[in-house]
XYZ file of C-alpha atoms in Angstrom:
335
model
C 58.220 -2.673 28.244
C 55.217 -2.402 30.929
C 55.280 -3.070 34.161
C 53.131 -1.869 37.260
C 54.269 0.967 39.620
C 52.098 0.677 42.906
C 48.351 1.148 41.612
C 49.527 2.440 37.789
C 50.799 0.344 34.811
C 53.771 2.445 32.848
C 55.550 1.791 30.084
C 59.245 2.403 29.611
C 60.502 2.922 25.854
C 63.424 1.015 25.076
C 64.053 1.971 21.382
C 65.815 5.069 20.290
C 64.451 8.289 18.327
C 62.485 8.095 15.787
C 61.015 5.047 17.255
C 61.053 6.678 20.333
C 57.300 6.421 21.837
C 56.892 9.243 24.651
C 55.999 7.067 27.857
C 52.717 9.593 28.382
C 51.174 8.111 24.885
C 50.724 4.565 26.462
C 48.861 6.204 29.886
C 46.125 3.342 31.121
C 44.728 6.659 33.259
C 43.767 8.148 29.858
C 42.929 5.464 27.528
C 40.899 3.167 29.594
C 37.640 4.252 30.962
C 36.813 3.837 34.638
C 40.709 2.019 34.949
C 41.656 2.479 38.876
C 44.291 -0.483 39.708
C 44.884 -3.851 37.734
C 46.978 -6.523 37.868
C 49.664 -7.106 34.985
C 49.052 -10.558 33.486
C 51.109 -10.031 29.627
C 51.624 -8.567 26.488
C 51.585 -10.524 23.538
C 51.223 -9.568 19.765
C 50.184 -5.790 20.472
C 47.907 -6.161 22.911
C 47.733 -5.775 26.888
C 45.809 -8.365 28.848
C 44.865 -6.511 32.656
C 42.978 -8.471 35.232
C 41.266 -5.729 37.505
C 38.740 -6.754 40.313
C 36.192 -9.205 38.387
C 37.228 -8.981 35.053
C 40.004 -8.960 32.067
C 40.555 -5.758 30.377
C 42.180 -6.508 26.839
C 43.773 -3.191 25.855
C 45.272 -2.262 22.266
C 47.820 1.037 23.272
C 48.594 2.018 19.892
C 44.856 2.436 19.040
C 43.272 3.028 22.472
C 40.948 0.463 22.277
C 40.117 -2.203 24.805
C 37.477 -4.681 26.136
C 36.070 -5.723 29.418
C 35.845 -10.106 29.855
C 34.039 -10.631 32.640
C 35.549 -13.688 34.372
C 33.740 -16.892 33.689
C 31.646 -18.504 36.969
C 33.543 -21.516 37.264
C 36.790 -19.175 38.485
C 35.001 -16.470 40.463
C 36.228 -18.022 43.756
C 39.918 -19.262 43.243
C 42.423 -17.111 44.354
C 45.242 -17.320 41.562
C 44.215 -15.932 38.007
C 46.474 -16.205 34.871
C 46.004 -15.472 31.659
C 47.469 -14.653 27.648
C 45.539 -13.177 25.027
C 46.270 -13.999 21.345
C 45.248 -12.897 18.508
C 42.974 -15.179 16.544
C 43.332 -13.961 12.819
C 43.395 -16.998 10.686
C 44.094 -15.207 7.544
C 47.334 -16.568 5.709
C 48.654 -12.944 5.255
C 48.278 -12.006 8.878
C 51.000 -10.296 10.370
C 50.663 -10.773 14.153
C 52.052 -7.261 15.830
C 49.337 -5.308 13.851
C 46.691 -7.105 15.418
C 44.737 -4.034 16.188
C 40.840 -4.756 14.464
C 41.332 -8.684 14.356
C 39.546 -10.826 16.939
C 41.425 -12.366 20.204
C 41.208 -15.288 22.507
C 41.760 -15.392 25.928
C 43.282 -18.234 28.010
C 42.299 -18.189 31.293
C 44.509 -20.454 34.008
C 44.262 -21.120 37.632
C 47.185 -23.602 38.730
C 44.820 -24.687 41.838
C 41.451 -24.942 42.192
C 41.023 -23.393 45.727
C 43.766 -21.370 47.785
C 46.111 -23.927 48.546
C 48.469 -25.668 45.825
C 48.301 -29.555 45.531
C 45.387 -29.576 43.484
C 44.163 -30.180 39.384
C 44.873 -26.810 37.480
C 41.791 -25.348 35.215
C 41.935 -23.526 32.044
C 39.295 -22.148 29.821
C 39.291 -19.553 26.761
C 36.920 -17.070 25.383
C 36.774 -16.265 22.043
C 35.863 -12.093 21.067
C 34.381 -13.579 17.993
C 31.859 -15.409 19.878
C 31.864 -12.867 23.093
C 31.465 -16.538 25.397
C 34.166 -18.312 27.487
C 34.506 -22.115 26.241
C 33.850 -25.028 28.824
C 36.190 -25.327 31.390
C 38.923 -27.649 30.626
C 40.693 -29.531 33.118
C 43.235 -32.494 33.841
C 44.062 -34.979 36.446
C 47.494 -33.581 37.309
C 47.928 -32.037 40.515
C 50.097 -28.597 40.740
C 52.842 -28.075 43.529
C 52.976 -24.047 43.240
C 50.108 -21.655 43.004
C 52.059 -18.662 41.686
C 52.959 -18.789 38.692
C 55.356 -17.052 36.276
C 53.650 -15.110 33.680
C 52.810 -17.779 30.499
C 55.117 -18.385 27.872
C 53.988 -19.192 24.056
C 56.344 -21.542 22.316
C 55.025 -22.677 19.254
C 51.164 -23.002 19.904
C 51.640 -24.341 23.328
C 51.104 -21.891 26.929
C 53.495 -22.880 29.521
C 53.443 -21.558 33.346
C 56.182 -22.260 35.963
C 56.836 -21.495 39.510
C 56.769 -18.232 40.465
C 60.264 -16.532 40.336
C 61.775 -15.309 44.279
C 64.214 -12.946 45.157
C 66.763 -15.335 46.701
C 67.579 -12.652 49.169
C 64.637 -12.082 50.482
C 63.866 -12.315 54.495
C 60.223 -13.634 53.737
C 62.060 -16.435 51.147
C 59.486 -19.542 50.967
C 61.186 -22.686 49.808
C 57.324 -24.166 48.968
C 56.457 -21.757 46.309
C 58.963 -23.427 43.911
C 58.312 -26.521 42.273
C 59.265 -28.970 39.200
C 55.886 -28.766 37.540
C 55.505 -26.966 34.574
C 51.738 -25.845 33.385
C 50.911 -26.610 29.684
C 48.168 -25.708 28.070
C 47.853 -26.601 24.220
C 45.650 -24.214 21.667
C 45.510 -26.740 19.315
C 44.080 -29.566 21.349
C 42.452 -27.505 23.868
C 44.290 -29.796 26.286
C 45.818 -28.954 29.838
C 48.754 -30.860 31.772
C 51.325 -30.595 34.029
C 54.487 -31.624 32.929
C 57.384 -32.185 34.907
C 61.038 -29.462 34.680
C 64.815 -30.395 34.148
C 66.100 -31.698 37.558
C 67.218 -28.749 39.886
C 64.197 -26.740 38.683
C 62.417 -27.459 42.280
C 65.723 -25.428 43.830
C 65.379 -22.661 41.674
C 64.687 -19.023 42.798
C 65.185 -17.392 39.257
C 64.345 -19.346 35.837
C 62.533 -18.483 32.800
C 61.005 -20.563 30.118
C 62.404 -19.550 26.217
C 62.275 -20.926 22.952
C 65.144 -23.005 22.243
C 67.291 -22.855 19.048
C 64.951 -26.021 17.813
C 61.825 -24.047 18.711
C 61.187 -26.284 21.139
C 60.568 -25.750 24.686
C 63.550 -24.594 26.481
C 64.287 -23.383 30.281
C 66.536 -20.860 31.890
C 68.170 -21.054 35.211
C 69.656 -18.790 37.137
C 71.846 -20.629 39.767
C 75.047 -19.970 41.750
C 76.071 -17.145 39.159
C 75.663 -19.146 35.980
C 73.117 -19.893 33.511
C 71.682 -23.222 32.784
C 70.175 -23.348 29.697
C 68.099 -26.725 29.248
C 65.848 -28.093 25.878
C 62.696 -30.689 26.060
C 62.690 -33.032 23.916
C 59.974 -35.635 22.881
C 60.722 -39.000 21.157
C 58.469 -40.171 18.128
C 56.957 -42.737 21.036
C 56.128 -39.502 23.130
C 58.691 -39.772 25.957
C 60.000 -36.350 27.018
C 63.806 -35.849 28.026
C 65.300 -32.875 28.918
C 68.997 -31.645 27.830
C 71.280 -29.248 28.914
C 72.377 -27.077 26.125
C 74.936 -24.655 27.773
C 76.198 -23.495 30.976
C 77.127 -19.949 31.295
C 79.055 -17.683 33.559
C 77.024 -14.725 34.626
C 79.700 -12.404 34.189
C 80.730 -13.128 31.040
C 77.170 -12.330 29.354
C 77.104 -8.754 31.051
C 80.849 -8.006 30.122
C 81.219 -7.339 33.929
C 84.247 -8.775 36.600
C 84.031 -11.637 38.131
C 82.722 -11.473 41.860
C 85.073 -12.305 45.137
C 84.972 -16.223 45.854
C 82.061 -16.172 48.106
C 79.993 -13.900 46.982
C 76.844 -13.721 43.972
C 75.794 -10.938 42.259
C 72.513 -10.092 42.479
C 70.470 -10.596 39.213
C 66.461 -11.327 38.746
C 65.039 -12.429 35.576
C 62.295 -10.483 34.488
C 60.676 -11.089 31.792
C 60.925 -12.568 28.168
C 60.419 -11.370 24.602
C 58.885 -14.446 22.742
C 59.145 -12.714 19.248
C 62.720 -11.710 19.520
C 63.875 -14.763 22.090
C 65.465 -12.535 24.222
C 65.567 -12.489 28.103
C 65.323 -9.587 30.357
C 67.449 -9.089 33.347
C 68.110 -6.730 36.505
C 71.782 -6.407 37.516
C 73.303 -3.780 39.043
C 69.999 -1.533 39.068
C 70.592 -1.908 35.286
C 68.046 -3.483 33.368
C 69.934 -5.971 30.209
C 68.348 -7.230 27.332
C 70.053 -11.129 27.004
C 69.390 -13.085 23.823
C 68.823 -16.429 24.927
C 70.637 -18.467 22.279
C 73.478 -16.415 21.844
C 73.702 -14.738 25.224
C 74.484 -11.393 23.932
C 73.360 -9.221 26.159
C 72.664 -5.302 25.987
C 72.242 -2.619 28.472
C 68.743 -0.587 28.692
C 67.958 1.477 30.630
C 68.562 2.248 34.529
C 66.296 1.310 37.124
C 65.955 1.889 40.822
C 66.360 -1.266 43.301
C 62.456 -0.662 44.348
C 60.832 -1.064 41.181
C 62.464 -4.284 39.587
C 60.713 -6.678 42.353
C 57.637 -6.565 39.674
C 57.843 -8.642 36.321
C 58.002 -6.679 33.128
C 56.311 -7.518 30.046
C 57.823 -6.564 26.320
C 55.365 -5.028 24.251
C 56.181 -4.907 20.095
C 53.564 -3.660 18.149
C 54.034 -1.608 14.644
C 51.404 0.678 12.761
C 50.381 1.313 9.165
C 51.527 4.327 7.349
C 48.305 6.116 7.262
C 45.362 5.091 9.771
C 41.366 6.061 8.906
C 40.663 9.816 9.112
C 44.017 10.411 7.483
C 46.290 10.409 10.356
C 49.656 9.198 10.045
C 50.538 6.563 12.312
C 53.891 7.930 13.107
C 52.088 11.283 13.723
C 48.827 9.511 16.341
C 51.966 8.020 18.259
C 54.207 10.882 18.675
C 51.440 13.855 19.818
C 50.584 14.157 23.205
């Protein structure tokens, strides 16, 4: 997983030896020219996407290579960026992971166009093929949040929700959450705002998944259980949402039951689309929770100061041999 420590990205290896990749290999410091601080925006299908003053910086670890987007005019003055890179390979024997010489879009999405919420989102995607963003693409549908949860790909369809809180915070604000969901679809090149299961608007902790039916499904995290909801759409287009499953916190994590009164403390941070599995802080212990089943599994430790960021999963294999005769086992190992 990556996730940024003050001004630095890092990665954390979850996986054990052999497939154990020394943290210094993936070092931004190293591999990226000129690289000083950059925001996190996602991993997806081997590839880092980095937003850093005025521009995206699309970033390949396993081969070191990476590529500077400068960010189109039309977003150069609103204040909340998003984004997801995918690859674009539209060869039939593609296998998305070893993306690393095939070309990539970028989605680019600003849930407000201006520094308040309340207003249309905007989306547009550039294409490395083509080295220009698209037109901008908009819709009519006005956004109640302006932070946003980093997008989710279910199916070929982008979705954004609220920003995530830590309930316990002192500087808590109620009107960063919101029902609205942001969905942007590749296929149509269309953007809307769509609205959550009810309760969503309440909730300080939620995550959007893939449910069982590869549909679009939601987390949430609320009074120590798990909600686990599904959207579906009718043949006439009408969307319902279901709830699948409620959970007790405890149970997943194997862990006792807290006194009447109290809640443990537990942030969901990120989500692994490939694998469907959730990502969780409890107990300055960082679980891996499969979202269907619920299994969960304990990671690694991590101090209370450093979860407050999202992490990002990052899968990505390698080739047997690379050019110049280099195993890839052996360019991922040596320092």
């Amino acid at each position: 997983v990556f996730e940024r420590d003050g001004y630095d990205i890092v990665f954390t290896p979850v996986l054990d030896p052999p497939d154990r990749i020394p943290p210094e290999r993936f070092n931004t410091l190293h591999q990226i020219r000129g690289f000083r601080k950059a925001e996190l925006l996602g991993c997806r299908q081997g590839r880092i996407l980095l937003l850093e003053m005025d521009w995206f910086i699309v970033w390949d670890p396993i081969t070191g290579e990476h590529h500077h987007v400068d960010i189109p005019p039309a977003f150069d003055k609103l204040s909340y960026l998003y984004g997801a890179v995918l690859c674009a390979a539209t060869d039939q024997s593609h296998m998305h992971g070893s993306c690393h010489s095939s070309p990539f879009n970028l989605v680019l999405m600003s849930p407000c166009q201006g520094y308040e919420d309340g207003t249309p989102p905007i989306a547009c995607v550039y294409s490395s093929e083509t080295g220009v963003w698209g037109n901008p693409i908009l819709t009519t549908n006005r956004c109640e949040f302006a932070r946003c949860n980093p997008g989710i790909l279910v199916g070929n369809v982008l979705y954004w929700t609220s920003k995530s809180v830590n309930a316990k915070s002192k500087y808590l604000n109620l009107d960063q959450l919101g029902d609205d969901i942001i969905e942007f679809d590749l296929d149509r090149q269309s953007l809307a705002v769509i609205k959550g299961p009810p309760g969503l608007n309440h909730s300080t902790t939620h995550q959007i998944i893939q449910s069982g039916d590869c549909d679009v499904g939601l987390a949430i995290l609320s009074h120590g259980r798990f909600e686990m909801w599904e959207r579906k759409v009718s043949c006439h287009g009408g969307a319902t949402w279901f709830l699948q499953k409620i959970v007790e916190m405890h149970t997943v994590f194997g862990l006792p039951p807290q006194a009447e009164g109290l809640v443990r403390a537990v942030e969901i941070l990120g989500y692994d689309e490939e694998n469907g599995a959730m990502f969780l802080f409890v107990d300055n212990n960082v679980y891996m929770v499969e979202a269907m089943s619920m299994q969960s599994m304990k990671l690694y430790q991590c101090s209370h100061h450093s979860y407050a960021n999202d992490i990002h999963p990052f899968t990505s294999f390698y080739a047997p041999a690379i050019p110049g005769g280099r195993g890839g086992a052996g360019m991922l190992q040596d320092m």
